[in-house]
């Protein structure tokens, strides 16, 4: 697909035509990654963040938020719970929290690997090369780092640098692959200032980076952030601004599947937040093959408020497990066994 074709799909409103897009993405998903939906237990281990991202509710400038960092034993206990639920992976996500030191994290990864054998995915932001190498050596398998938007000017505007240094997230993703991680990335859809051209470029970038995992979700305004105002001046010109809608999210999931047939693609919580009734299922029927049930203890969930009214905030880990299974089975799919490694990466290794 070239950029013009992607833009045409992103702008398409014709239900019958879109039905063809959903079907094509679903067929490619079935052929390349199969029927199984893999479960990744998501653990939000800290909401402490050094960054001041203009879109995110846990940004450092948000003083209204109570902060937490989960203790090691509690994280390991949650990983065991994930293993009991037969999740193949635990995803350790946090704000960019430099209280999470290289040594502490390495010891935690070693313990989780030794005690549970689960695949470990990290999503801890822009960390030093030494940290990333040490965590790989400790046994981490995958790293998630969204580049958020491929429009560099927009990205720099909404993601202020730390101590004046802009990190190129796309270059960092390539470095993560070199270190040996499976790499995951993605974007928010409908960021104020994001154009159709930008979003089409994002999809082409997924393919260029040859991502093993692609996570996309709608941008959801948070009232305590600079982007979360109704300021029209932040938006792209009329007709060019991408809407942050459910429909646009399905289009990006489907186009990402067509552009990257072997990638693991989750049906995200942000999508489920826009449509709690059927968002997850529709995402899975239009190209996605992964869900990430929340394993975070309930007492912390409301504090990890990256955007308001996040889906599943009042549920327990057990509720999330049961709910995901029911949704997967309701659409004629099955829950995947094992780690759910990226077929993209296995094919690359075999070659
Ligand atoms: N600190 C790590 C990082 O920056 O990669 C991981 C945590 S960060 C909260 C995880 C993701 O949340 C971001 O990559 C961003 O895409 C998403 N996010 C943050 N604020 C959001 C918002 N208002 N709407 C939708 N997604 C948001």
Coordinates of C-alpha atoms and ligand atoms in Angstrom, one line a residue:
X1 CA 0.0 0.0 0.0
X2 CA 1.3 3.5 -0.8
X3 CA 0.6 6.6 1.3
X4 CA -2.3 7.8 -1.0
X5 CA -4.1 4.5 -0.6
X6 CA -3.7 4.5 3.1
X7 CA -5.0 8.1 3.3
X8 CA -8.0 7.1 1.1
X9 CA -8.9 4.3 3.6
X10 CA -8.4 6.6 6.6
X11 CA -10.9 9.0 5.1
X12 CA -13.3 6.4 3.9
X13 CA -16.8 6.6 5.4
X14 CA -18.6 4.1 3.2
X15 CA -19.8 1.1 5.3
X16 CA -19.8 -1.4 2.5
X17 CA -16.2 -0.5 1.5
X18 CA -15.0 -0.5 5.1
X19 CA -16.5 -4.0 5.4
X20 CA -14.1 -5.1 2.7
X21 CA -11.2 -3.6 4.7
X22 CA -12.3 -5.4 7.9
X23 CA -12.6 -8.7 6.0
X24 CA -9.2 -8.3 4.3
X25 CA -7.5 -7.6 7.6
X26 CA -9.2 -10.5 9.3
X27 CA -8.2 -12.9 6.6
X28 CA -4.6 -11.8 6.8
X29 CA -4.7 -12.1 10.6
X30 CA -6.0 -15.7 10.3
X31 CA -3.5 -16.7 7.7
X32 CA -0.4 -15.1 9.4
X33 CA -0.9 -15.3 13.1
X34 CA -3.8 -17.7 13.4
X35 CA -7.0 -17.9 15.4
X36 CA -5.6 -17.8 18.9
X37 CA -5.7 -14.7 21.0
X38 CA -2.7 -14.4 23.3
X39 CA -3.1 -12.9 26.8
X40 CA -0.5 -10.6 28.3
X41 CA -0.9 -9.7 31.9
X42 CA -0.4 -6.0 32.3
X43 CA 1.2 -4.8 35.5
X44 CA 1.4 -1.0 36.1
X45 CA 4.3 -1.1 38.5
X46 CA 4.8 2.6 39.1
X47 CA 3.0 5.9 38.2
X48 CA 6.1 8.0 39.1
X49 CA 7.3 9.8 36.0
X50 CA 10.1 12.2 35.2
X51 CA 8.5 13.3 32.0
X52 CA 6.0 16.1 31.3
X53 CA 4.2 14.7 28.2
X54 CA 1.4 17.1 27.2
X55 CA -1.0 14.2 26.7
X56 CA -0.5 12.0 29.7
X57 CA -2.3 12.0 33.1
X58 CA 0.7 10.7 35.0
X59 CA 3.1 13.5 33.8
X60 CA 5.4 14.9 36.5
X61 CA 3.5 18.2 36.5
X62 CA 0.3 16.7 37.6
X63 CA 0.6 17.2 41.4
X64 CA -3.0 16.1 42.0
X65 CA -2.0 12.5 41.7
X66 CA -1.0 10.2 44.5
X67 CA 2.2 8.3 43.4
X68 CA 3.1 4.7 44.0
X69 CA 5.9 2.2 43.1
X70 CA 5.0 -1.4 43.7
X71 CA 7.4 -3.4 46.0
X72 CA 9.3 -6.3 44.5
X73 CA 7.4 -9.0 46.4
X74 CA 4.0 -7.6 45.4
X75 CA 5.1 -7.6 41.7
X76 CA 6.4 -11.1 41.8
X77 CA 3.1 -12.3 43.5
X78 CA 1.1 -10.7 40.7
X79 CA 3.3 -12.5 38.1
X80 CA 2.5 -15.8 39.9
X81 CA -1.2 -14.9 39.7
X82 CA -0.7 -14.3 35.9
X83 CA 0.9 -17.7 35.6
X84 CA -2.0 -19.2 37.4
X85 CA -4.3 -17.6 34.9
X86 CA -2.2 -19.2 32.2
X87 CA -1.0 -15.9 30.7
X88 CA 2.2 -16.4 28.7
X89 CA 3.6 -13.0 29.3
X90 CA 3.8 -10.4 32.0
X91 CA 4.1 -6.7 30.8
X92 CA 5.9 -4.5 33.3
X93 CA 4.8 -0.9 32.6
X94 CA 5.6 2.4 34.4
X95 CA 6.1 6.1 34.0
X96 CA 9.7 7.0 33.3
X97 CA 10.7 6.3 36.9
X98 CA 14.4 6.6 37.7
X99 CA 13.7 5.3 41.2
X100 CA 13.5 2.0 39.2
X101 CA 17.2 1.4 39.1
X102 CA 19.2 -0.8 36.8
X103 CA 20.0 -3.3 39.6
X104 CA 16.6 -3.4 41.2
X105 CA 14.9 -4.1 37.8
X106 CA 17.5 -6.7 36.8
X107 CA 17.0 -8.6 40.1
X108 CA 13.2 -8.4 39.6
X109 CA 13.4 -9.7 36.1
X110 CA 15.6 -12.6 37.2
X111 CA 13.2 -13.5 39.9
X112 CA 10.2 -13.5 37.7
X113 CA 11.9 -15.6 35.1
X114 CA 13.2 -18.1 37.6
X115 CA 10.0 -18.4 39.6
X116 CA 7.4 -18.3 36.8
X117 CA 9.2 -18.8 33.4
X118 CA 6.9 -16.2 31.9
X119 CA 8.0 -14.0 29.0
X120 CA 8.8 -10.5 30.3
X121 CA 7.9 -7.4 28.4
X122 CA 9.2 -4.0 29.6
X123 CA 7.6 -0.7 28.9
X124 CA 9.6 1.8 31.0
X125 CA 10.2 4.6 28.6
X126 CA 13.5 6.0 27.3
X127 CA 16.2 4.4 29.4
X128 CA 20.0 4.3 29.1
X129 CA 21.8 1.8 26.9
X130 CA 23.4 0.3 30.0
X131 CA 20.0 -0.2 31.6
X132 CA 18.5 -1.8 28.5
X133 CA 21.4 -4.2 28.0
X134 CA 21.4 -5.2 31.7
X135 CA 17.7 -5.9 31.6
X136 CA 18.1 -8.0 28.5
X137 CA 20.9 -10.0 30.1
X138 CA 18.7 -10.5 33.2
X139 CA 16.2 -12.2 30.9
X140 CA 13.7 -9.6 29.6
X141 CA 12.3 -10.7 26.2
X142 CA 10.5 -7.7 24.7
X143 CA 10.4 -3.9 24.9
X144 CA 7.4 -1.6 24.1
X145 CA 8.1 2.0 23.3
X146 CA 5.5 3.9 21.2
X147 CA 6.9 6.6 18.9
X148 CA 3.5 8.2 19.4
X149 CA 3.6 10.1 16.1
X150 CA 6.1 10.1 13.2
X151 CA 5.6 13.9 12.8
X152 CA 8.8 15.0 14.5
X153 CA 7.7 18.6 15.0
X154 CA 4.4 17.5 16.7
X155 CA 6.2 14.8 18.8
X156 CA 8.7 17.3 20.1
X157 CA 5.9 19.7 21.0
X158 CA 3.9 17.2 23.0
X159 CA 6.8 15.2 24.5
X160 CA 9.3 17.8 26.0
X161 CA 12.8 16.5 26.3
X162 CA 14.4 15.5 29.6
X163 CA 17.3 17.7 30.5
X164 CA 17.2 19.3 27.0
X165 CA 18.0 16.0 25.1
X166 CA 15.5 14.8 22.5
X167 CA 15.7 11.0 22.1
X168 CA 14.8 9.6 18.7
X169 CA 12.4 6.8 19.7
X170 CA 12.6 5.2 16.3
X171 CA 16.4 5.0 16.5
X172 CA 16.0 3.6 20.1
X173 CA 13.7 0.9 18.8
X174 CA 16.3 -0.2 16.3
X175 CA 18.9 -0.3 19.1
X176 CA 16.5 -2.4 21.2
X177 CA 16.3 -4.9 18.4
X178 CA 20.1 -5.0 18.1
X179 CA 20.3 -5.7 21.9
X180 CA 18.0 -8.7 21.3
X181 CA 14.6 -7.6 22.3
X182 CA 11.4 -8.2 20.3
X183 CA 10.3 -4.6 19.7
X184 CA 6.9 -3.1 20.0
X185 CA 5.7 0.3 19.2
X186 CA 2.7 2.3 18.1
X187 CA 0.9 5.6 18.1
X188 CA -2.0 7.5 19.5
X189 CA -4.8 8.2 17.1
X190 CA -6.3 11.7 16.9
X191 CA -3.7 13.7 18.8
X192 CA -4.5 17.4 18.3
X193 CA -2.4 18.5 15.4
X194 CA -2.1 15.1 13.8
X195 CA -3.0 15.0 10.1
X196 CA -4.1 12.2 7.8
X197 CA -0.7 12.4 6.1
X198 CA 1.0 12.0 9.5
X199 CA -1.1 8.9 10.4
X200 CA -0.5 7.3 7.0
X201 CA 3.3 7.9 7.6
X202 CA 2.9 6.2 11.0
X203 CA 1.6 3.1 9.3
X204 CA 4.4 3.1 6.7
X205 CA 6.8 3.5 9.6
X206 CA 5.4 0.4 11.3
X207 CA 6.4 -1.6 8.3
X208 CA 9.8 0.2 7.8
X209 CA 10.7 -0.6 11.4
X210 CA 9.5 -4.2 10.9
X211 CA 7.9 -4.1 14.3
X212 CA 7.2 -7.4 16.2
X213 CA 4.3 -5.8 18.0
X214 CA 2.1 -2.8 17.1
X215 CA -0.1 -1.1 19.8
X216 CA -2.4 1.7 18.6
X217 CA -5.2 3.4 20.5
X218 CA -7.3 6.6 20.4
X219 CA -5.8 9.7 22.1
X220 CA -8.2 10.4 25.0
X221 CA -8.0 13.9 26.4
X222 CA -7.1 14.2 30.1
X223 CA -8.3 17.4 31.7
X224 CA -5.2 17.9 33.8
X225 CA -2.8 18.1 30.8
X226 CA -1.9 20.9 28.4
X227 CA -3.4 18.9 25.4
X228 CA -6.6 18.1 27.3
X229 CA -8.2 21.5 26.8
X230 CA -10.7 22.3 24.0
X231 CA -8.2 24.7 22.4
X232 CA -9.0 24.7 18.7
X233 CA -5.6 26.3 18.0
X234 CA -3.9 23.0 18.8
X235 CA -5.7 21.2 16.0
X236 CA -4.7 20.7 12.4
X237 CA -6.6 22.7 9.8
X238 CA -10.2 21.8 9.0
X239 CA -10.4 18.5 7.1
X240 CA -6.9 17.5 8.0
X241 CA -7.2 16.8 11.7
X242 CA -7.5 13.1 12.4
X243 CA -10.5 12.4 14.7
X244 CA -9.8 10.4 17.9
X245 CA -12.7 8.0 17.3
X246 CA -13.4 4.4 17.6
X247 CA -13.9 4.1 13.9
X248 CA -10.5 5.6 13.1
X249 CA -8.9 3.2 15.5
X250 CA -10.4 0.1 13.7
X251 CA -9.1 1.5 10.4
X252 CA -5.6 1.9 11.8
X253 CA -5.6 -1.7 13.3
X254 CA -6.8 -3.1 10.0
X255 CA -4.2 -1.1 7.9
X256 CA -1.4 -2.0 10.4
X257 CA -2.4 -5.7 9.9
X258 CA -2.2 -5.4 6.2
X259 CA 1.1 -3.5 6.3
X260 CA 2.7 -5.9 8.9
X261 CA 1.0 -9.3 8.5
X262 CA 3.2 -11.1 11.0
X263 CA 3.1 -8.6 13.9
X264 CA 1.3 -9.1 17.2
X265 CA -1.4 -6.5 17.4
X266 CA -3.4 -5.9 20.6
X267 CA -7.0 -4.7 20.9
X268 CA -6.2 -2.0 23.4
X269 CA -7.7 -0.8 26.7
X270 CA -8.0 2.7 25.2
X271 CA -10.2 1.3 22.4
X272 CA -12.3 -0.6 25.1
X273 CA -12.6 2.7 26.9
X274 CA -14.4 4.2 23.9
X275 CA -16.6 1.2 23.5
X276 CA -16.8 -0.9 26.7
X277 CA -19.5 -3.2 25.2
X278 CA -17.8 -4.5 22.1
X279 CA -14.6 -2.5 21.4
X280 CA -12.2 -5.4 22.3
X281 CA -14.1 -7.9 20.1
X282 CA -14.3 -5.5 17.1
X283 CA -10.6 -4.8 17.4
X284 CA -10.0 -8.6 17.4
X285 CA -12.3 -9.0 14.4
X286 CA -10.5 -6.3 12.4
X287 CA -6.9 -7.4 12.6
X288 CA -5.9 -7.7 16.3
X289 CA -4.7 -11.0 17.9
X290 CA -3.6 -10.0 21.5
X291 CA -5.4 -8.6 24.6
X292 CA -3.7 -7.3 27.7
X293 CA -5.9 -8.1 30.8
X294 CA -4.9 -5.9 33.7
X295 CA -3.0 -7.7 36.6
X296 CA -2.4 -4.5 38.6
X297 CA -3.8 -4.7 42.1
X298 CA -7.1 -2.8 42.4
X299 CA -5.8 -0.4 45.0
X300 CA -3.3 1.1 42.4
X301 CA -5.5 1.2 39.3
X302 CA -7.1 4.5 39.7
X303 CA -3.7 6.1 40.3
X304 CA -2.5 4.9 36.9
X305 CA -4.8 7.3 35.2
X306 CA -3.1 8.1 31.9
X307 CA -6.5 9.2 30.6
X308 CA -9.9 9.4 32.3
X309 CA -12.6 6.7 32.6
X310 CA -10.1 4.0 31.7
X311 CA -11.8 0.6 31.0
X312 CA -11.5 -2.1 33.7
X313 CA -10.5 0.3 36.5
X314 CA -12.8 -1.2 39.1
X315 CA -12.2 -4.9 38.2
X316 CA -10.0 -7.4 39.9
X317 CA -7.3 -9.4 38.0
X318 CA -9.6 -12.4 38.2
X319 CA -12.6 -10.4 36.8
X320 CA -10.3 -9.3 33.9
X321 CA -9.3 -12.8 33.2
X322 CA -12.8 -14.2 33.1
X323 CA -14.1 -11.2 31.0
X324 CA -11.4 -11.5 28.4
X325 CA -11.9 -15.3 28.0
X326 CA -15.7 -14.8 27.5
X327 CA -15.2 -12.1 24.9
X328 CA -12.6 -14.2 22.9
X329 CA -14.8 -17.2 22.9
X330 CA -17.9 -15.2 21.9
X331 CA -16.3 -14.3 18.6
X332 CA -15.3 -17.9 17.8
X333 CA -11.6 -17.5 18.7
X334 CA -9.6 -19.3 21.3
X335 CA -7.2 -18.3 24.0
X336 CA -3.6 -18.9 22.9
X337 CA -1.3 -21.3 24.8
X338 CA 2.3 -20.5 25.5
X339 CA 4.2 -17.2 25.3
X340 CA 2.8 -15.9 22.1
X341 CA 6.1 -14.8 20.7
X342 CA 6.0 -12.7 17.6
X343 CA 5.7 -14.8 14.4
X344 CA 7.5 -11.9 12.7
X345 CA 10.6 -12.5 14.8
X346 CA 10.5 -16.3 14.6
X347 CA 10.3 -16.1 10.8
X348 CA 13.2 -13.7 10.8
X349 CA 15.3 -16.0 13.0
X350 CA 14.5 -19.0 10.9
X351 CA 15.6 -17.2 7.8
Ligands
LIG1 N1 6.5 5.7 30.2 C1 6.5 4.7 29.2 C2 6.5 5.3 27.9 O1 6.4 6.5 27.7 O2 6.7 4.6 26.9 C3 5.3 3.8 29.4 C4 4.0 4.3 30.0 S1 3.1 5.5 29.0 C5 1.9 6.0 30.1 C6 2.2 4.3 27.9 C7 1.5 4.9 26.8 O3 0.3 5.5 27.2 C8 2.1 5.9 26.0 O4 3.0 5.4 25.0 C9 1.0 6.7 25.3 O5 0.8 6.3 23.9 C10 -0.3 6.2 26.1 N2 -1.0 7.4 26.6 C11 -0.6 8.3 27.5 N3 -1.5 9.3 27.6 C12 -2.6 9.0 26.8 C13 -3.8 9.6 26.5 N4 -4.2 10.7 27.0 N5 -4.6 8.9 25.6 C14 -4.3 7.7 25.0 N6 -3.1 7.1 25.3 C15 -2.2 7.7 26.2

